[in-house]
PDB file of C-alpha atoms in Angstrom:
ATOM      1  CA  MET A   1      -0.122   0.003   0.236  1.00 37.00           C
ATOM      2  CA  PHE A   2       1.574   3.416  -0.871  1.00 37.00           C
ATOM      3  CA  LEU A   3       0.830   6.476   1.269  1.00 45.00           C
ATOM      4  CA  LEU A   4       1.608   9.864   0.000  1.00 47.00           C
ATOM      5  CA  GLU A   5       3.700  11.585   2.926  1.00 47.00           C
ATOM      6  CA  VAL A   6       2.043  14.956   2.724  1.00 54.00           C
ATOM      7  CA  GLY A   7       4.354  17.818   3.242  1.00 61.00           C
ATOM      8  CA  ASN A   8       1.986  20.362   5.062  1.00 87.00           C
ATOM      9  CA  LEU A   9      -0.834  18.344   5.964  1.00 89.00           C
ATOM     10  CA  LYS A  10      -2.272  20.836   8.447  1.00 92.00           C
ATOM     11  CA  ASP A  11      -2.986  23.312   5.589  1.00 91.00           C
ATOM     12  CA  ASN A  12      -4.098  20.967   2.773  1.00 90.00           C
ATOM     13  CA  PHE A  13      -6.411  19.690   5.027  1.00 92.00           C
ATOM     14  CA  ALA A  14      -7.603  23.147   5.967  1.00 94.00           C
ATOM     15  CA  LYS A  15      -8.483  23.585   2.416  1.00 92.00           C
ATOM     16  CA  TYR A  16     -10.893  20.999   2.391  1.00 92.00           C
ATOM     17  CA  PHE A  17     -12.294  20.201   5.896  1.00 95.00           C
ATOM     18  CA  SER A  18     -12.458  21.241   9.652  1.00 96.00           C
ATOM     19  CA  VAL A  19     -13.130  18.981  12.620  1.00 98.00           C
ATOM     20  CA  GLU A  20     -14.924  20.134  15.377  1.00 98.00           C
ATOM     21  CA  ALA A  21     -16.181  19.541  18.862  1.00 98.00           C
ATOM     22  CA  ALA A  22     -20.014  19.187  18.753  1.00 98.00           C
ATOM     23  CA  VAL A  23     -21.034  20.804  21.936  1.00 97.00           C
ATOM     24  CA  THR A  24     -23.973  22.905  21.011  1.00 96.00           C
ATOM     25  CA  ASP A  25     -27.363  21.511  20.466  1.00 96.00           C
ATOM     26  CA  GLU A  26     -27.366  22.857  17.185  1.00 97.00           C
ATOM     27  CA  LEU A  27     -23.974  21.385  15.848  1.00 97.00           C
ATOM     28  CA  LYS A  28     -25.426  17.964  17.501  1.00 98.00           C
ATOM     29  CA  HIS A  29     -28.501  17.988  15.622  1.00 98.00           C
ATOM     30  CA  GLU A  30     -26.330  18.451  12.460  1.00 98.00           C
ATOM     31  CA  VAL A  31     -24.703  15.441  13.600  1.00 98.00           C
ATOM     32  CA  PHE A  32     -27.586  13.264  14.171  1.00 98.00           C
ATOM     33  CA  ARG A  33     -28.830  14.135  10.660  1.00 98.00           C
ATOM     34  CA  VAL A  34     -25.785  12.955   9.196  1.00 97.00           C
ATOM     35  CA  ARG A  35     -25.935   9.905  11.101  1.00 97.00           C
ATOM     36  CA  HIS A  36     -29.783   9.388  10.071  1.00 97.00           C
ATOM     37  CA  ALA A  37     -28.785   9.772   6.538  1.00 95.00           C
ATOM     38  CA  VAL A  38     -26.174   7.208   6.799  1.00 94.00           C
ATOM     39  CA  TYR A  39     -27.228   4.425   9.544  1.00 94.00           C
ATOM     40  CA  CYS A  40     -31.164   5.018   8.686  1.00 95.00           C
ATOM     41  CA  GLU A  41     -31.964   6.089   4.996  1.00 94.00           C
ATOM     42  CA  GLU A  42     -28.698   4.550   3.119  1.00 91.00           C
ATOM     43  CA  LEU A  43     -27.673   1.342   5.310  1.00 90.00           C
ATOM     44  CA  GLY A  44     -30.991   0.757   6.977  1.00 91.00           C
ATOM     45  CA  TYR A  45     -29.141  -0.162  10.270  1.00 91.00           C
ATOM     46  CA  GLU A  46     -31.877   1.700  12.231  1.00 92.00           C
ATOM     47  CA  ASN A  47     -35.258   3.011  11.487  1.00 94.00           C
ATOM     48  CA  THR A  48     -36.123   6.288   9.743  1.00 96.00           C
ATOM     49  CA  ASN A  49     -37.889   8.808  11.368  1.00 96.00           C
ATOM     50  CA  PRO A  50     -40.067  12.074  10.859  1.00 96.00           C
ATOM     51  CA  GLU A  51     -37.065  14.454  12.684  1.00 95.00           C
ATOM     52  CA  HIS A  52     -34.488  12.759  10.175  1.00 97.00           C
ATOM     53  CA  GLN A  53     -32.151  12.408  13.300  1.00 97.00           C
ATOM     54  CA  GLU A  54     -30.649   9.084  14.360  1.00 97.00           C
ATOM     55  CA  THR A  55     -30.050   9.499  18.527  1.00 97.00           C
ATOM     56  CA  ASP A  56     -30.097   6.714  21.301  1.00 96.00           C
ATOM     57  CA  SER A  57     -29.537   7.060  24.965  1.00 94.00           C
ATOM     58  CA  TYR A  58     -25.892   6.925  24.965  1.00 96.00           C
ATOM     59  CA  ASP A  59     -25.857  10.265  23.198  1.00 97.00           C
ATOM     60  CA  ALA A  60     -26.267  12.379  26.357  1.00 95.00           C
ATOM     61  CA  ARG A  61     -22.864  10.842  27.907  1.00 95.00           C
ATOM     62  CA  SER A  62     -20.926  11.044  24.622  1.00 97.00           C
ATOM     63  CA  LEU A  63     -18.050  13.369  23.164  1.00 98.00           C
ATOM     64  CA  HIS A  64     -19.426  14.137  19.586  1.00 98.00           C
ATOM     65  CA  ILE A  65     -16.851  15.120  16.779  1.00 98.00           C
ATOM     66  CA  ALA A  66     -17.935  16.460  13.842  1.00 98.00           C
ATOM     67  CA  LEU A  67     -16.327  16.876  10.127  1.00 97.00           C
ATOM     68  CA  ARG A  68     -17.409  20.101   8.076  1.00 97.00           C
ATOM     69  CA  ALA A  69     -16.666  20.581   4.547  1.00 95.00           C
ATOM     70  CA  GLN A  70     -15.318  23.894   3.597  1.00 94.00           C
ATOM     71  CA  ALA A  71     -17.013  23.815  -0.001  1.00 91.00           C
ATOM     72  CA  HIS A  72     -20.479  24.541   1.244  1.00 93.00           C
ATOM     73  CA  GLY A  73     -20.092  24.843   4.972  1.00 95.00           C
ATOM     74  CA  ARG A  74     -22.076  21.530   6.206  1.00 95.00           C
ATOM     75  CA  ILE A  75     -21.433  18.685   8.485  1.00 97.00           C
ATOM     76  CA  VAL A  76     -20.421  15.432   6.198  1.00 95.00           C
ATOM     77  CA  GLY A  77     -19.090  13.188   8.768  1.00 95.00           C
ATOM     78  CA  CYS A  78     -19.037  12.464  12.495  1.00 96.00           C
ATOM     79  CA  VAL A  79     -18.028   9.957  15.185  1.00 97.00           C
ATOM     80  CA  ARG A  80     -18.721   9.621  18.889  1.00 98.00           C
ATOM     81  CA  LEU A  81     -17.008   8.544  22.143  1.00 98.00           C
ATOM     82  CA  VAL A  82     -19.339   6.984  24.723  1.00 98.00           C
ATOM     83  CA  GLN A  83     -18.097   7.365  28.120  1.00 97.00           C
ATOM     84  CA  CYS A  84     -19.009   5.204  31.190  1.00 94.00           C
ATOM     85  CA  ASP A  85     -22.006   6.575  33.098  1.00 91.00           C
ATOM     86  CA  PRO A  86     -20.275   8.570  36.215  1.00 85.00           C
ATOM     87  CA  ASP A  87     -23.190   7.602  38.487  1.00 88.00           C
ATOM     88  CA  THR A  88     -23.023   3.676  37.530  1.00 90.00           C
ATOM     89  CA  PRO A  89     -19.606   3.450  36.370  1.00 82.00           C
ATOM     90  CA  GLU A  90     -19.771  -0.313  36.487  1.00 85.00           C
ATOM     91  CA  LYS A  91     -22.420  -0.544  33.851  1.00 90.00           C
ATOM     92  CA  LEU A  92     -21.168  -1.943  30.729  1.00 94.00           C
ATOM     93  CA  LEU A  93     -20.619   0.032  27.353  1.00 96.00           C
ATOM     94  CA  PRO A  94     -22.498  -1.236  24.256  1.00 95.00           C
ATOM     95  CA  PHE A  95     -19.310  -3.192  22.872  1.00 96.00           C
ATOM     96  CA  GLU A  96     -18.998  -5.005  26.214  1.00 95.00           C
ATOM     97  CA  ASN A  97     -22.593  -6.430  26.311  1.00 94.00           C
ATOM     98  CA  LEU A  98     -21.961  -7.409  22.617  1.00 94.00           C
ATOM     99  CA  CYS A  99     -19.041  -9.307  23.138  1.00 94.00           C
ATOM    100  CA  THR A 100     -19.016 -10.782  26.460  1.00 93.00           C
ATOM    101  CA  ASP A 101     -17.843 -14.244  25.071  1.00 94.00           C
ATOM    102  CA  ALA A 102     -15.572 -12.777  22.205  1.00 96.00           C
ATOM    103  CA  ILE A 103     -12.979 -10.665  24.019  1.00 97.00           C
ATOM    104  CA  ASP A 104      -9.674 -12.097  24.798  1.00 97.00           C
ATOM    105  CA  ARG A 105      -9.350 -11.123  28.395  1.00 96.00           C
ATOM    106  CA  SER A 106      -5.726 -12.215  28.484  1.00 97.00           C
ATOM    107  CA  ILE A 107      -4.942  -9.233  26.093  1.00 97.00           C
ATOM    108  CA  ILE A 108      -6.992  -6.812  27.898  1.00 97.00           C
ATOM    109  CA  ASP A 109     -10.032  -7.204  30.310  1.00 97.00           C
ATOM    110  CA  PRO A 110     -12.453  -3.919  29.897  1.00 96.00           C
ATOM    111  CA  ALA A 111     -13.752  -4.768  33.365  1.00 93.00           C
ATOM    112  CA  LYS A 112     -10.311  -4.049  35.076  1.00 94.00           C
ATOM    113  CA  VAL A 113      -9.676  -0.944  33.142  1.00 95.00           C
ATOM    114  CA  ASP A 114     -10.161   2.468  34.772  1.00 95.00           C
ATOM    115  CA  ARG A 115     -13.658   3.170  33.656  1.00 94.00           C
ATOM    116  CA  ARG A 116     -13.140   7.114  34.085  1.00 94.00           C
ATOM    117  CA  ALA A 117     -10.359   6.705  31.174  1.00 96.00           C
ATOM    118  CA  MET A 118     -12.256   4.517  28.590  1.00 97.00           C
ATOM    119  CA  VAL A 119     -14.698   4.941  26.346  1.00 98.00           C
ATOM    120  CA  GLU A 120     -16.371   3.430  23.136  1.00 97.00           C
ATOM    121  CA  ILE A 121     -15.489   4.586  19.620  1.00 96.00           C
ATOM    122  CA  SER A 122     -19.038   4.408  17.645  1.00 95.00           C
ATOM    123  CA  ARG A 123     -21.510   5.857  15.188  1.00 95.00           C
ATOM    124  CA  LEU A 124     -18.672   6.701  12.819  1.00 93.00           C
ATOM    125  CA  ALA A 125     -20.324   8.079   9.735  1.00 93.00           C
ATOM    126  CA  VAL A 126     -19.567   9.817   6.638  1.00 93.00           C
ATOM    127  CA  LEU A 127     -22.027  10.983   3.764  1.00 93.00           C
ATOM    128  CA  SER A 128     -22.035   8.794   0.800  1.00 89.00           C
ATOM    129  CA  ASP A 129     -21.008  11.658  -1.453  1.00 87.00           C
ATOM    130  CA  TYR A 130     -17.842  11.981   0.586  1.00 86.00           C
ATOM    131  CA  ARG A 131     -17.018   8.059   0.594  1.00 77.00           C
ATOM    132  CA  LYS A 132     -14.384   7.336  -2.184  1.00 55.00           C
ATOM    133  CA  ARG A 133     -16.084   3.984  -2.880  1.00 51.00           C
ATOM    134  CA  LYS A 134     -19.568   5.023  -3.583  1.00 45.00           C
ATOM    135  CA  GLY A 135     -20.839   1.406  -4.697  1.00 46.00           C
ATOM    136  CA  ASP A 136     -19.577   0.174  -1.112  1.00 49.00           C
ATOM    137  CA  SER A 137     -22.805   0.323   0.437  1.00 49.00           C
ATOM    138  CA  GLY A 138     -21.919  -1.766   3.473  1.00 55.00           C
ATOM    139  CA  SER A 139     -20.210   0.155   5.475  1.00 60.00           C
ATOM    140  CA  PRO A 140     -20.665   3.986   6.895  1.00 57.00           C
ATOM    141  CA  MET A 141     -16.857   4.655   6.228  1.00 52.00           C
ATOM    142  CA  ALA A 142     -14.686   2.465   4.041  1.00 48.00           C
ATOM    143  CA  ILE A 143     -10.943   2.699   3.400  1.00 42.00           C
ATOM    144  CA  SER A 144      -9.224   0.676   0.879  1.00 45.00           C
ATOM    145  CA  GLU A 145      -5.720   0.560  -1.122  1.00 44.00           C
ATOM    146  CA  GLU A 146      -7.733   2.425  -3.825  1.00 46.00           C
ATOM    147  CA  ASP A 147      -8.385   5.558  -1.096  1.00 45.00           C
ATOM    148  CA  MET A 148      -4.497   5.935  -1.219  1.00 39.00           C
ATOM    149  CA  GLY A 149      -4.130   6.003  -4.814  1.00 41.00           C
ATOM    150  CA  THR A 150      -0.864   4.741  -6.332  1.00 40.00           C
ATOM    151  CA  ARG A 151       2.763   5.462  -6.481  1.00 41.00           C
ATOM    152  CA  ASP A 152       2.083   7.213 -10.044  1.00 40.00           C
ATOM    153  CA  GLN A 153      -1.240   8.778  -8.783  1.00 41.00           C
ATOM    154  CA  PRO A 154      -0.863   9.228  -5.065  1.00 41.00           C
ATOM    155  CA  ARG A 155      -4.010  10.160  -2.992  1.00 55.00           C
ATOM    156  CA  PHE A 156      -4.397  10.932   1.197  1.00 75.00           C
ATOM    157  CA  PRO A 157      -7.596   9.948   2.961  1.00 85.00           C
ATOM    158  CA  TYR A 158      -8.342  13.222   4.739  1.00 89.00           C
ATOM    159  CA  ILE A 159     -11.617  12.339   5.822  1.00 90.00           C
ATOM    160  CA  PRO A 160     -10.712   9.154   7.983  1.00 90.00           C
ATOM    161  CA  VAL A 161      -7.446  10.716   9.202  1.00 92.00           C
ATOM    162  CA  GLY A 162      -9.352  13.813  10.283  1.00 94.00           C
ATOM    163  CA  LEU A 163     -12.036  11.985  12.104  1.00 95.00           C
ATOM    164  CA  TYR A 164      -9.659   9.952  13.962  1.00 95.00           C
ATOM    165  CA  LEU A 165      -7.249  12.732  14.977  1.00 97.00           C
ATOM    166  CA  GLY A 166     -10.472  14.560  16.368  1.00 97.00           C
ATOM    167  CA  LEU A 167     -11.336  11.896  18.314  1.00 97.00           C
ATOM    168  CA  LEU A 168      -7.646  11.457  19.632  1.00 97.00           C
ATOM    169  CA  VAL A 169      -7.826  15.157  20.604  1.00 98.00           C
ATOM    170  CA  ALA A 170     -11.127  14.722  22.210  1.00 98.00           C
ATOM    171  CA  ALA A 171      -9.626  11.659  24.340  1.00 98.00           C
ATOM    172  CA  GLU A 172      -6.801  13.634  25.264  1.00 98.00           C
ATOM    173  CA  LEU A 173      -8.724  16.681  26.457  1.00 98.00           C
ATOM    174  CA  HIS A 174     -10.664  14.613  28.656  1.00 97.00           C
ATOM    175  CA  GLY A 175      -8.155  12.235  30.195  1.00 97.00           C
ATOM    176  CA  ILE A 176      -9.008   9.090  28.023  1.00 98.00           C
ATOM    177  CA  GLU A 177      -6.529   6.412  27.623  1.00 98.00           C
ATOM    178  CA  HIS A 178      -8.118   3.245  26.545  1.00 98.00           C
ATOM    179  CA  LEU A 179     -10.528   3.548  23.387  1.00 98.00           C
ATOM    180  CA  PHE A 180     -12.370   0.571  22.563  1.00 97.00           C
ATOM    181  CA  THR A 181     -14.400  -0.234  19.131  1.00 95.00           C
ATOM    182  CA  LEU A 182     -15.997  -2.943  17.210  1.00 93.00           C
ATOM    183  CA  THR A 183     -14.398  -2.659  13.694  1.00 89.00           C
ATOM    184  CA  GLU A 184     -14.112  -4.553  10.352  1.00 86.00           C
ATOM    185  CA  ALA A 185     -10.825  -6.196  10.273  1.00 82.00           C
ATOM    186  CA  ARG A 186     -10.061  -4.712   7.067  1.00 82.00           C
ATOM    187  CA  LEU A 187     -10.549  -1.167   8.271  1.00 81.00           C
ATOM    188  CA  ALA A 188      -8.382  -1.968  11.418  1.00 83.00           C
ATOM    189  CA  ARG A 189      -5.703  -2.748   8.872  1.00 83.00           C
ATOM    190  CA  HIS A 190      -5.937   0.061   6.771  1.00 80.00           C
ATOM    191  CA  LEU A 191      -6.197   2.651   9.686  1.00 84.00           C
ATOM    192  CA  SER A 192      -2.996   0.832  11.178  1.00 84.00           C
ATOM    193  CA  ALA A 193      -1.066   1.512   7.724  1.00 81.00           C
ATOM    194  CA  LEU A 194      -2.248   5.175   8.206  1.00 82.00           C
ATOM    195  CA  GLY A 195      -0.570   5.225  11.483  1.00 83.00           C
ATOM    196  CA  PHE A 196      -3.381   4.551  13.925  1.00 89.00           C
ATOM    197  CA  ARG A 197      -2.476   1.455  15.801  1.00 90.00           C
ATOM    198  CA  ILE A 198      -5.457  -0.506  16.634  1.00 94.00           C
ATOM    199  CA  HIS A 199      -5.252  -3.796  18.483  1.00 94.00           C
ATOM    200  CA  LEU A 200      -7.618  -6.591  18.048  1.00 94.00           C
ATOM    201  CA  ILE A 201      -8.611  -8.119  21.296  1.00 96.00           C
ATOM    202  CA  GLY A 202     -10.994 -11.083  20.501  1.00 95.00           C
ATOM    203  CA  ARG A 203     -12.727 -12.795  17.728  1.00 95.00           C
ATOM    204  CA  ALA A 204     -15.096 -11.578  15.287  1.00 94.00           C
ATOM    205  CA  ILE A 205     -18.735 -11.295  16.082  1.00 93.00           C
ATOM    206  CA  GLU A 206     -21.932 -10.679  13.937  1.00 91.00           C
ATOM    207  CA  HIS A 207     -22.944  -7.279  14.103  1.00 87.00           C
ATOM    208  CA  ARG A 208     -23.923  -5.293  11.067  1.00 82.00           C
ATOM    209  CA  GLY A 209     -21.566  -7.660   9.278  1.00 83.00           C
ATOM    210  CA  LYS A 210     -18.451  -9.166  10.819  1.00 90.00           C
ATOM    211  CA  ARG A 211     -16.984  -6.882  13.415  1.00 92.00           C
ATOM    212  CA  VAL A 212     -14.013  -7.528  16.041  1.00 94.00           C
ATOM    213  CA  PRO A 213     -13.432  -5.936  19.197  1.00 96.00           C
ATOM    214  CA  SER A 214     -10.462  -3.808  19.243  1.00 96.00           C
ATOM    215  CA  VAL A 215      -8.505  -1.046  21.458  1.00 97.00           C
ATOM    216  CA  ILE A 216      -6.597   1.786  20.774  1.00 96.00           C
ATOM    217  CA  TYR A 217      -3.955   2.767  23.625  1.00 97.00           C
ATOM    218  CA  ARG A 218      -3.987   6.814  23.174  1.00 97.00           C
ATOM    219  CA  THR A 219      -0.303   7.082  24.684  1.00 97.00           C
ATOM    220  CA  GLU A 220       1.115   4.483  22.475  1.00 96.00           C
ATOM    221  CA  LEU A 221      -0.520   5.727  19.447  1.00 96.00           C
ATOM    222  CA  MET A 222       0.541   9.108  20.112  1.00 96.00           C
ATOM    223  CA  ALA A 223       4.074   8.177  20.674  1.00 95.00           C
ATOM    224  CA  HIS A 224       3.961   6.700  16.972  1.00 93.00           C
ATOM    225  CA  LEU A 225       1.987   9.139  14.998  1.00 93.00           C
ATOM    226  CA  PRO A 226       3.472  10.111  12.025  1.00 91.00           C
ATOM    227  CA  PRO A 227       5.488  13.310  12.447  1.00 91.00           C
ATOM    228  CA  PHE A 228       3.697  15.056   9.408  1.00 91.00           C
ATOM    229  CA  MET A 229       0.329  14.460  11.067  1.00 93.00           C
ATOM    230  CA  GLN A 230       1.377  16.296  14.326  1.00 95.00           C
ATOM    231  CA  PRO A 231       0.807  19.957  13.081  1.00 94.00           C
ATOM    232  CA  LEU A 232      -2.704  19.064  12.211  1.00 95.00           C
ATOM    233  CA  TYR A 233      -3.164  17.149  15.577  1.00 97.00           C
ATOM    234  CA  ASP A 234      -1.776  20.453  17.132  1.00 97.00           C
ATOM    235  CA  GLN A 235      -4.195  22.914  15.511  1.00 97.00           C
ATOM    236  CA  MET A 236      -7.376  20.598  15.959  1.00 97.00           C
ATOM    237  CA  LYS A 237      -6.419  20.407  19.988  1.00 98.00           C
ATOM    238  CA  GLN A 238      -6.047  24.249  20.041  1.00 97.00           C
ATOM    239  CA  ASP A 239      -9.533  24.695  18.086  1.00 97.00           C
ATOM    240  CA  MET A 240     -11.255  22.068  20.137  1.00 98.00           C
ATOM    241  CA  SER A 241      -9.786  23.213  23.456  1.00 97.00           C
ATOM    242  CA  ARG A 242     -11.475  26.812  22.608  1.00 97.00           C
ATOM    243  CA  GLN A 243     -14.805  24.773  21.853  1.00 97.00           C
ATOM    244  CA  TYR A 244     -14.852  22.808  24.856  1.00 96.00           C
ATOM    245  CA  ALA A 245     -13.916  25.888  27.133  1.00 94.00           C
ATOM    246  CA  CYS A 246     -17.333  27.394  25.404  1.00 88.00           C
ATOM    247  CA  GLU A 247     -19.498  24.365  26.120  1.00 80.00           C
ATOM    248  CA  PRO A 248     -22.964  24.971  27.636  1.00 79.00           C
ATOM    249  CA  ALA A 249     -22.973  24.069  31.348  1.00 66.00           C
TER     250      ALA A 249
END
């Protein structure tokens, strides 16, 4: 797989997108509309509704990240970090309920992790017009070798990189170390090739296709973040720190 080493990723990314902490009700509604378009209308994972917003009970204790397209100013992608309930921290996250027997607890046991410092990555969604492989209707965000281009015609996958850097910034700003997720093995491989170390921690289960329980160790990942991504990460951290500081009480 060939990956273009971008000379100035921060400036190039800013030409096309921005990543924001969705802390206002208005921005959260935009995120929920993207989720409805992808999860309800396109993929049929959830039922459509008249409000055209996909939400659930976990949203109230989640950190929401939004990807905005500079061309027209609309939100075109999103992801969330579901936090443990501070009142009942022993309450399981969704992936723990789904993967009770699938997690290899000799690798890591989520039940023994500081639950104040762990989240679940979920509701990753990108509008179909912004996914490289529009014919791939089975995934809310797909990455393949084609998305990297070739040695003669390289590309850079701005959208997945932007969303993953955004969720890492949110994790750092909220003291989160362990980021668990259910992911396609193929997506995990391609994200690892981009510099995002994702560790598979169990066997695949059937959940909207084959999904494998996985974890990102934030400190480890940041220690190996490709240097050309660091300026973009730093810019996002500056912007999102300001957004969280203005978060409604």
